Short mmCIF file of C-alpha atoms in Angstrom, two decimals:
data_model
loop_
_atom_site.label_atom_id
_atom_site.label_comp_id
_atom_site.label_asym_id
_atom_site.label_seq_id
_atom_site.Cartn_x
_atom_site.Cartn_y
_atom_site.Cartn_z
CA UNK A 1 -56.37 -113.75 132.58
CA UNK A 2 -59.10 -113.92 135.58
CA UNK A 3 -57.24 -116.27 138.47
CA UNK A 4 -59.34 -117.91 141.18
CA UNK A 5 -56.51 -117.32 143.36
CA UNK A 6 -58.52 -117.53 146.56
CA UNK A 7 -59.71 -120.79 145.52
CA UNK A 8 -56.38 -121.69 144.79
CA UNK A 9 -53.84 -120.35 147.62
CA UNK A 10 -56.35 -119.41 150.41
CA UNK A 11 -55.25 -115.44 149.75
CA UNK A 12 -56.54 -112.50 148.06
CA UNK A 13 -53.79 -110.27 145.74
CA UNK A 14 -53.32 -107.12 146.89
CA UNK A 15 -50.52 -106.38 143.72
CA UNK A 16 -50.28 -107.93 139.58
CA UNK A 17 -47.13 -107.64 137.81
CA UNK A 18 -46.35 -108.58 134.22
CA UNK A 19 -44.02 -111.16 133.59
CA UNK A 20 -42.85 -112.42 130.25
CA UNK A 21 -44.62 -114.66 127.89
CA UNK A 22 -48.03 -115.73 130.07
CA UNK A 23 -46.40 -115.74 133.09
CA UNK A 24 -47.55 -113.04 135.99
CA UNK A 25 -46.45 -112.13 139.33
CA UNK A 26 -49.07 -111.62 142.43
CA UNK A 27 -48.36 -110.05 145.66
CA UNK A 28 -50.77 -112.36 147.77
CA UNK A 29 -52.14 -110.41 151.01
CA UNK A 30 -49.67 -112.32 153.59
CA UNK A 31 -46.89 -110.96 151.55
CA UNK A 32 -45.70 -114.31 150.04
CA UNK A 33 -45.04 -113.41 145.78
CA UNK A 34 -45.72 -115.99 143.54
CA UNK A 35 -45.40 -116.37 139.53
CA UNK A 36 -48.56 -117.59 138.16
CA UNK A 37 -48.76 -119.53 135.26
CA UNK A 38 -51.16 -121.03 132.69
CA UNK A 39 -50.95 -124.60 131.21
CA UNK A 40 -50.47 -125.59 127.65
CA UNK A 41 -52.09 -129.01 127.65
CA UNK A 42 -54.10 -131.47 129.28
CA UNK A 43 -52.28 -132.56 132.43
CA UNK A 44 -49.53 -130.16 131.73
CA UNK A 45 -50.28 -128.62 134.59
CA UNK A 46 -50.71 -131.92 136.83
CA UNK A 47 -47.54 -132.64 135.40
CA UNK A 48 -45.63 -129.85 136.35
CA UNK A 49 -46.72 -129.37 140.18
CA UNK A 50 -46.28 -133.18 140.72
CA UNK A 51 -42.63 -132.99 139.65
CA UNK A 52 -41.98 -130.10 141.64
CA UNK A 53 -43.08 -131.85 144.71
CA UNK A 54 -41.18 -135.10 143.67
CA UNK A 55 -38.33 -133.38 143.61
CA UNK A 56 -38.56 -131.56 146.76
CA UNK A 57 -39.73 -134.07 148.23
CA UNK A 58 -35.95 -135.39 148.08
CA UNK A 59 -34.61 -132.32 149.68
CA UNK A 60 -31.87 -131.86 147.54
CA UNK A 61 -31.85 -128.98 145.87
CA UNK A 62 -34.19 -125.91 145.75
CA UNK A 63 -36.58 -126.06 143.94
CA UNK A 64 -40.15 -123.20 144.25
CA UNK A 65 -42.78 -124.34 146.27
CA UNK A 66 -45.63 -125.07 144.96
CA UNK A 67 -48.94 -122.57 146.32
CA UNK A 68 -51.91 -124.18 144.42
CA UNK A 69 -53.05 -125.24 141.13
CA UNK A 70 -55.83 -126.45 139.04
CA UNK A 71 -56.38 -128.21 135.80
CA UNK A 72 -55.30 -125.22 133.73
CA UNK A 73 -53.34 -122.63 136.02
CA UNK A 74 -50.32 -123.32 138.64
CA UNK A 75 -49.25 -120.81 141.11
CA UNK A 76 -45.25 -121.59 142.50
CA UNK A 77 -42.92 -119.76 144.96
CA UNK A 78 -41.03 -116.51 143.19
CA UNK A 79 -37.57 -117.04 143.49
CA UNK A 80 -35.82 -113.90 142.61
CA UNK A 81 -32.90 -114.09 139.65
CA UNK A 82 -29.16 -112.94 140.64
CA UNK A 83 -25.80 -113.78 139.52
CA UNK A 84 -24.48 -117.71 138.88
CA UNK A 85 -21.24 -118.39 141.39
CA UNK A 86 -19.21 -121.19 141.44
CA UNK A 87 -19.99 -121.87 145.48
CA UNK A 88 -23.49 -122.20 144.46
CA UNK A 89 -22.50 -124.17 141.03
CA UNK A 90 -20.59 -126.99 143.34
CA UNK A 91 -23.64 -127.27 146.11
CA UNK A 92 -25.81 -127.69 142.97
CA UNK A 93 -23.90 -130.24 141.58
CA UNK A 94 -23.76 -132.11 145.46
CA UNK A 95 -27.73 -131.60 145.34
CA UNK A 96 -28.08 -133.30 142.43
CA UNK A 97 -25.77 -136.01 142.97
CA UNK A 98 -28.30 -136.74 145.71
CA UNK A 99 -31.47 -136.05 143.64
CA UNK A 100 -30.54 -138.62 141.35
CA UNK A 101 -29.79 -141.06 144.24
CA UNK A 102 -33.54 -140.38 145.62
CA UNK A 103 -34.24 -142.77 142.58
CA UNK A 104 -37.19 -143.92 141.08
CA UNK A 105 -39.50 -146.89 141.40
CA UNK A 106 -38.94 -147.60 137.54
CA UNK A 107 -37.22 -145.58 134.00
CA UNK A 108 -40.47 -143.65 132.76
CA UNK A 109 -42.03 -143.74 136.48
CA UNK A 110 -44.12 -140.51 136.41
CA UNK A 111 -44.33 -138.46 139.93
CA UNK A 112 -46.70 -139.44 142.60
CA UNK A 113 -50.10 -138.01 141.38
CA UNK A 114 -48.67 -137.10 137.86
CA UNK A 115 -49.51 -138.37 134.44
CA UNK A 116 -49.02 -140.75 132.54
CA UNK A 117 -49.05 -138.53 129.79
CA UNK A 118 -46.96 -135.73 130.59
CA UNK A 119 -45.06 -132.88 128.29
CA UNK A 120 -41.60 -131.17 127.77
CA UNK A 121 -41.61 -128.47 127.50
CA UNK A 122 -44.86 -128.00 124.63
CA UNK A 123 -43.80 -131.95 123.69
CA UNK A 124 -46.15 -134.45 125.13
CA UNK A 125 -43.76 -137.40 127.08
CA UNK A 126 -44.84 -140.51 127.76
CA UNK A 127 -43.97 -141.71 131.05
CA UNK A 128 -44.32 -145.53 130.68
CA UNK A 129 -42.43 -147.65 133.17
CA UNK A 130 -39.55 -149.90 131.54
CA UNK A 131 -37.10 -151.74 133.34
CA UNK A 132 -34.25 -152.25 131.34
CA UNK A 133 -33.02 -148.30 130.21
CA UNK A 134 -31.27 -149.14 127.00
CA UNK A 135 -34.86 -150.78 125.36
CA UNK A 136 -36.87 -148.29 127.47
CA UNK A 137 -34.74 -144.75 126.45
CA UNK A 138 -35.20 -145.99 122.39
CA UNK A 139 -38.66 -146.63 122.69
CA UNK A 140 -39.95 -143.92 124.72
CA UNK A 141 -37.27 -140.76 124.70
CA UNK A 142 -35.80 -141.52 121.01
CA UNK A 143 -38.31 -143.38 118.29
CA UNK A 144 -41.36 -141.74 119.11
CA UNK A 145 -39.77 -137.84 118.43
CA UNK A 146 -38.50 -139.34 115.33
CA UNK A 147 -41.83 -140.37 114.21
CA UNK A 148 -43.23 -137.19 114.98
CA UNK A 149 -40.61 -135.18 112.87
CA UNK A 150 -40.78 -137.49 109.94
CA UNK A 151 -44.43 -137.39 109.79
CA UNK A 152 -43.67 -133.35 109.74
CA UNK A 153 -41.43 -133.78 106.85
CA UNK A 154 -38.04 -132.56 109.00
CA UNK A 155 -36.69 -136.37 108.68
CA UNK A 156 -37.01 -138.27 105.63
CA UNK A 157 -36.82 -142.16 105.36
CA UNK A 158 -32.43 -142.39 105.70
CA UNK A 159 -32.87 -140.42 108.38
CA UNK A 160 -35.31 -142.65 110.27
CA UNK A 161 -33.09 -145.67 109.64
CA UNK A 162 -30.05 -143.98 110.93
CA UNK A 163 -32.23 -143.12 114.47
CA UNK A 164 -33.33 -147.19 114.62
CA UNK A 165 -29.97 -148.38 113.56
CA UNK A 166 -28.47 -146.05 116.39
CA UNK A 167 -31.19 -147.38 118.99
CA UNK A 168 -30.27 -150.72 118.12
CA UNK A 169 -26.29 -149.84 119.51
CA UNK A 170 -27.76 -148.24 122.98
CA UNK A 171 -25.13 -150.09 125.48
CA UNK A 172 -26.74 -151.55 128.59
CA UNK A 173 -26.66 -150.17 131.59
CA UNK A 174 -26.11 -150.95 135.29
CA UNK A 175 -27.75 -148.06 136.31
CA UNK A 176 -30.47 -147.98 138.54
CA UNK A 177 -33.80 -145.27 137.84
CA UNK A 178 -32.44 -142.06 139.23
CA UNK A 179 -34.92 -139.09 140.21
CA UNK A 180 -34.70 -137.21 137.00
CA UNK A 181 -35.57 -133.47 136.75
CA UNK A 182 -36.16 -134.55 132.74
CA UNK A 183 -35.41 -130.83 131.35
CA UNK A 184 -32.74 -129.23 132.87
CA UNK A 185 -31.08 -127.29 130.16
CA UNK A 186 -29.80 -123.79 131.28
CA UNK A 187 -32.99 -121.83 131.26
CA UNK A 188 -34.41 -123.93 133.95
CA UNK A 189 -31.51 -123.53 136.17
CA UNK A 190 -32.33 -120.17 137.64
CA UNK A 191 -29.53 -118.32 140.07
CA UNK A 192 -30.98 -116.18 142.76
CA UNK A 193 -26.97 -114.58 143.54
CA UNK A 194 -27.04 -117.67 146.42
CA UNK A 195 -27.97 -120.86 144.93
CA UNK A 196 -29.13 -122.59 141.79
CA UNK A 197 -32.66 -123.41 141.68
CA UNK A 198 -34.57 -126.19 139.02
CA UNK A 199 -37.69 -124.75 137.92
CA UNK A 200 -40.20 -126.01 134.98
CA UNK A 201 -39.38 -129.86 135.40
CA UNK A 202 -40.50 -132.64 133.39
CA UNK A 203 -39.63 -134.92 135.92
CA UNK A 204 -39.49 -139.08 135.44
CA UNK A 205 -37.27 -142.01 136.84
CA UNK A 206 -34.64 -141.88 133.89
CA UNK A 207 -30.86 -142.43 133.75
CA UNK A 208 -29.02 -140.11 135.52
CA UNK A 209 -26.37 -138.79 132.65
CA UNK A 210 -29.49 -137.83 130.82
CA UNK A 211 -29.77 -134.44 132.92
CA UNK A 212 -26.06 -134.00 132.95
CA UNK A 213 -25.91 -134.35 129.46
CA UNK A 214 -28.84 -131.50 129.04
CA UNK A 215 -26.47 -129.41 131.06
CA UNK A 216 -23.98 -129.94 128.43
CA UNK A 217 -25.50 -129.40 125.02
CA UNK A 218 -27.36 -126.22 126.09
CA UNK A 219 -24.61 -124.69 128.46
CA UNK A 220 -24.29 -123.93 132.38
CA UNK A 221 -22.68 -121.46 134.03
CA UNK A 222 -19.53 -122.90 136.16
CA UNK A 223 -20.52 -126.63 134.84
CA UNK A 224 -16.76 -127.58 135.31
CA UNK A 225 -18.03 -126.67 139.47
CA UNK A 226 -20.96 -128.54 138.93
CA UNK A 227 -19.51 -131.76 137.65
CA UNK A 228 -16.44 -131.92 140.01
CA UNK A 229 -18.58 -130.96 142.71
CA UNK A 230 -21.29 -134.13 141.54
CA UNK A 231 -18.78 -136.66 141.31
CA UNK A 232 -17.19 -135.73 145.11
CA UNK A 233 -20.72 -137.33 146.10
CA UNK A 234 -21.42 -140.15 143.37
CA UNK A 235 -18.75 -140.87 140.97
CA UNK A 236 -19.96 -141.25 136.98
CA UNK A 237 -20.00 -144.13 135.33
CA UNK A 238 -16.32 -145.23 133.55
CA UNK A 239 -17.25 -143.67 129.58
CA UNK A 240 -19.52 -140.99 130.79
CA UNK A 241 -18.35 -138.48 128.61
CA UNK A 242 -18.21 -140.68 125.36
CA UNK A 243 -22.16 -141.43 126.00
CA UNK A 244 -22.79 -137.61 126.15
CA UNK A 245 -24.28 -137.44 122.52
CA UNK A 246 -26.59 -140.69 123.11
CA UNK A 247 -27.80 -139.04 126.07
CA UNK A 248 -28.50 -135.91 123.90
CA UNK A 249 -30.71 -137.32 121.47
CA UNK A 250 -33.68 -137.04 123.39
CA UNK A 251 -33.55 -133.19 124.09
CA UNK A 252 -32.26 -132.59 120.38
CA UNK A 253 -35.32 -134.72 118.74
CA UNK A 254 -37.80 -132.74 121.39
CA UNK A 255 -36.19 -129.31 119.73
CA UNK A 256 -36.28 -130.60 116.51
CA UNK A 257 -39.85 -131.64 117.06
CA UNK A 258 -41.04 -128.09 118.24
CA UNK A 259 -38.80 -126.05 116.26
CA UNK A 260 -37.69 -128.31 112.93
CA UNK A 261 -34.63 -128.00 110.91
CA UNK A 262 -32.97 -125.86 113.14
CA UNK A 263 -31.94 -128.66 115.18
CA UNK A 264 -32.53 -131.53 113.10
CA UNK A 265 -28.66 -131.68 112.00
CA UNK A 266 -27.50 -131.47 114.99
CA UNK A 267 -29.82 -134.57 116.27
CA UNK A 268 -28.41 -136.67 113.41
CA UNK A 269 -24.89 -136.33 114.25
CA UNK A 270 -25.39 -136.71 117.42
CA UNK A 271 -27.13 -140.38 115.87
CA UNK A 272 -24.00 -140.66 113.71
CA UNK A 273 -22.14 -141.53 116.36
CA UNK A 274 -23.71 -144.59 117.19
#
């Protein structure tokens, strides 16, 4: 792919390396290395770099600067993968007790600058404000995925009853908006051998055990480090663990969404529950 990457950082690259998928490395000529990256979507790139700066912004935990970026290409900070440690599992669990307690102005805020119309992952997101989570999580994080996998034949009409019926049992909540990453499942958790550093965000003001519960369902390295370590700074809510599932629903009806069956059982237990 041709890069403006003058235009964008202010440097020339001296050095290109391949990266998977359609992601590439540059060398830039001050000797800073940055991944490079193309969007999928309109605003998916807008999206992206305002999250990252939201959440830096709260200097909790690392997360890669952002170099420059246009409407269709965003160029970040490398950070270089090592091995996962419990020391750096408890100080990310601290930063993202604090992260969370950054807050938001509202559940669905977007990021300063960022759309409303945003994406996880290759899922478009709303982010429209709400102000009670319980009505705000069913109709923005939960219906509309079912809709979309029913109108792609995964989820037939039973199904689509049991999702409303289980929307309809969302308990309230106390909580206030917390500073959401909005995808943090595993794979955007990235160990450089020090720390833990959040990459590819979909960042909104959401409820906080939403990204714990992510953390869960897909795995973590030393998550047992990162919980103790979170709740040393902000204590969970009595009945976290029993509202795991609820808070699953949204990433399994996202999978199930962009990859179908595969996931579509495990979104409807998770339902079941409720």
């Amino acid at each position: 792919m041709t890069v403006p990457m003058a235009r964008l950082t202010g440097h020339s690259v001296t050095e290109w390396r391949p990266m998977a998928g359609d992601l590439r490395e540059a060398v830039l000529d001050d000797g800073r290395v940055v991944v490079v990256k193309r969007g999928h979507g309109p605003g998916a790139i807008a999206a992206e770099a305002a999250g990252l700066r939201w959440l830096a912004s709260a200097k909790a935990v690392p997360v890669p600067s952002v170099a420059g970026h246009d409407e269709n290409l965003l160029v970040v900070e490398r950070v270089t993968a090592g091995r996962s440690s419990a020391p750096a599992a408890e100080r990310l669990g601290r930063g993202l007790a604090r992260l969370h307690a950054a807050g938001a102005p509202a559940f669905g805020a977007a990021p300063p600058g960022g759309p409303a119309d945003a994406w996880i992952g290759r899922a478009p997101m709303a982010n429209v404000p709400g102000e009670d989570w319980a009505s705000w999580y069913a109709a923005h994080r939960v219906l509309p995925y079912v809709r979309r996998a029913f109108d792609a034949g995964t989820f037939d009409t039973d199904d689509v009853t049991l999702f409303e019926r289980a929307c309809e049992r969302i308990p309230a909540s106390a909580e206030p908006p917390a500073r959401l990453h909005g995808d943090l499942w595993t794979g955007n958790v990235l160990w450089d051998g020090r720390e833990a550093w959040l990459i590819d965000p979909a960042a909104h003001g959401g409820h906080r055990e939403t990204d714990l519960a992510m953390l869960h369902l897909f795995g973590c390295p030393h998550l047992g480090s990162v919980l103790g370590a979170y709740e040393e700074v902000t204590p969970l809510a009595e009945g976290w663990a029993g509202r795991i599932g609820l808070h699953q629903l949204f990433p399994l009806l996202v999978h199930t969404v962009l990859f179908g069956r595969s996931y579509a059982g495990q979104a409807v237990a998770a339902a079941r529950t409720f």
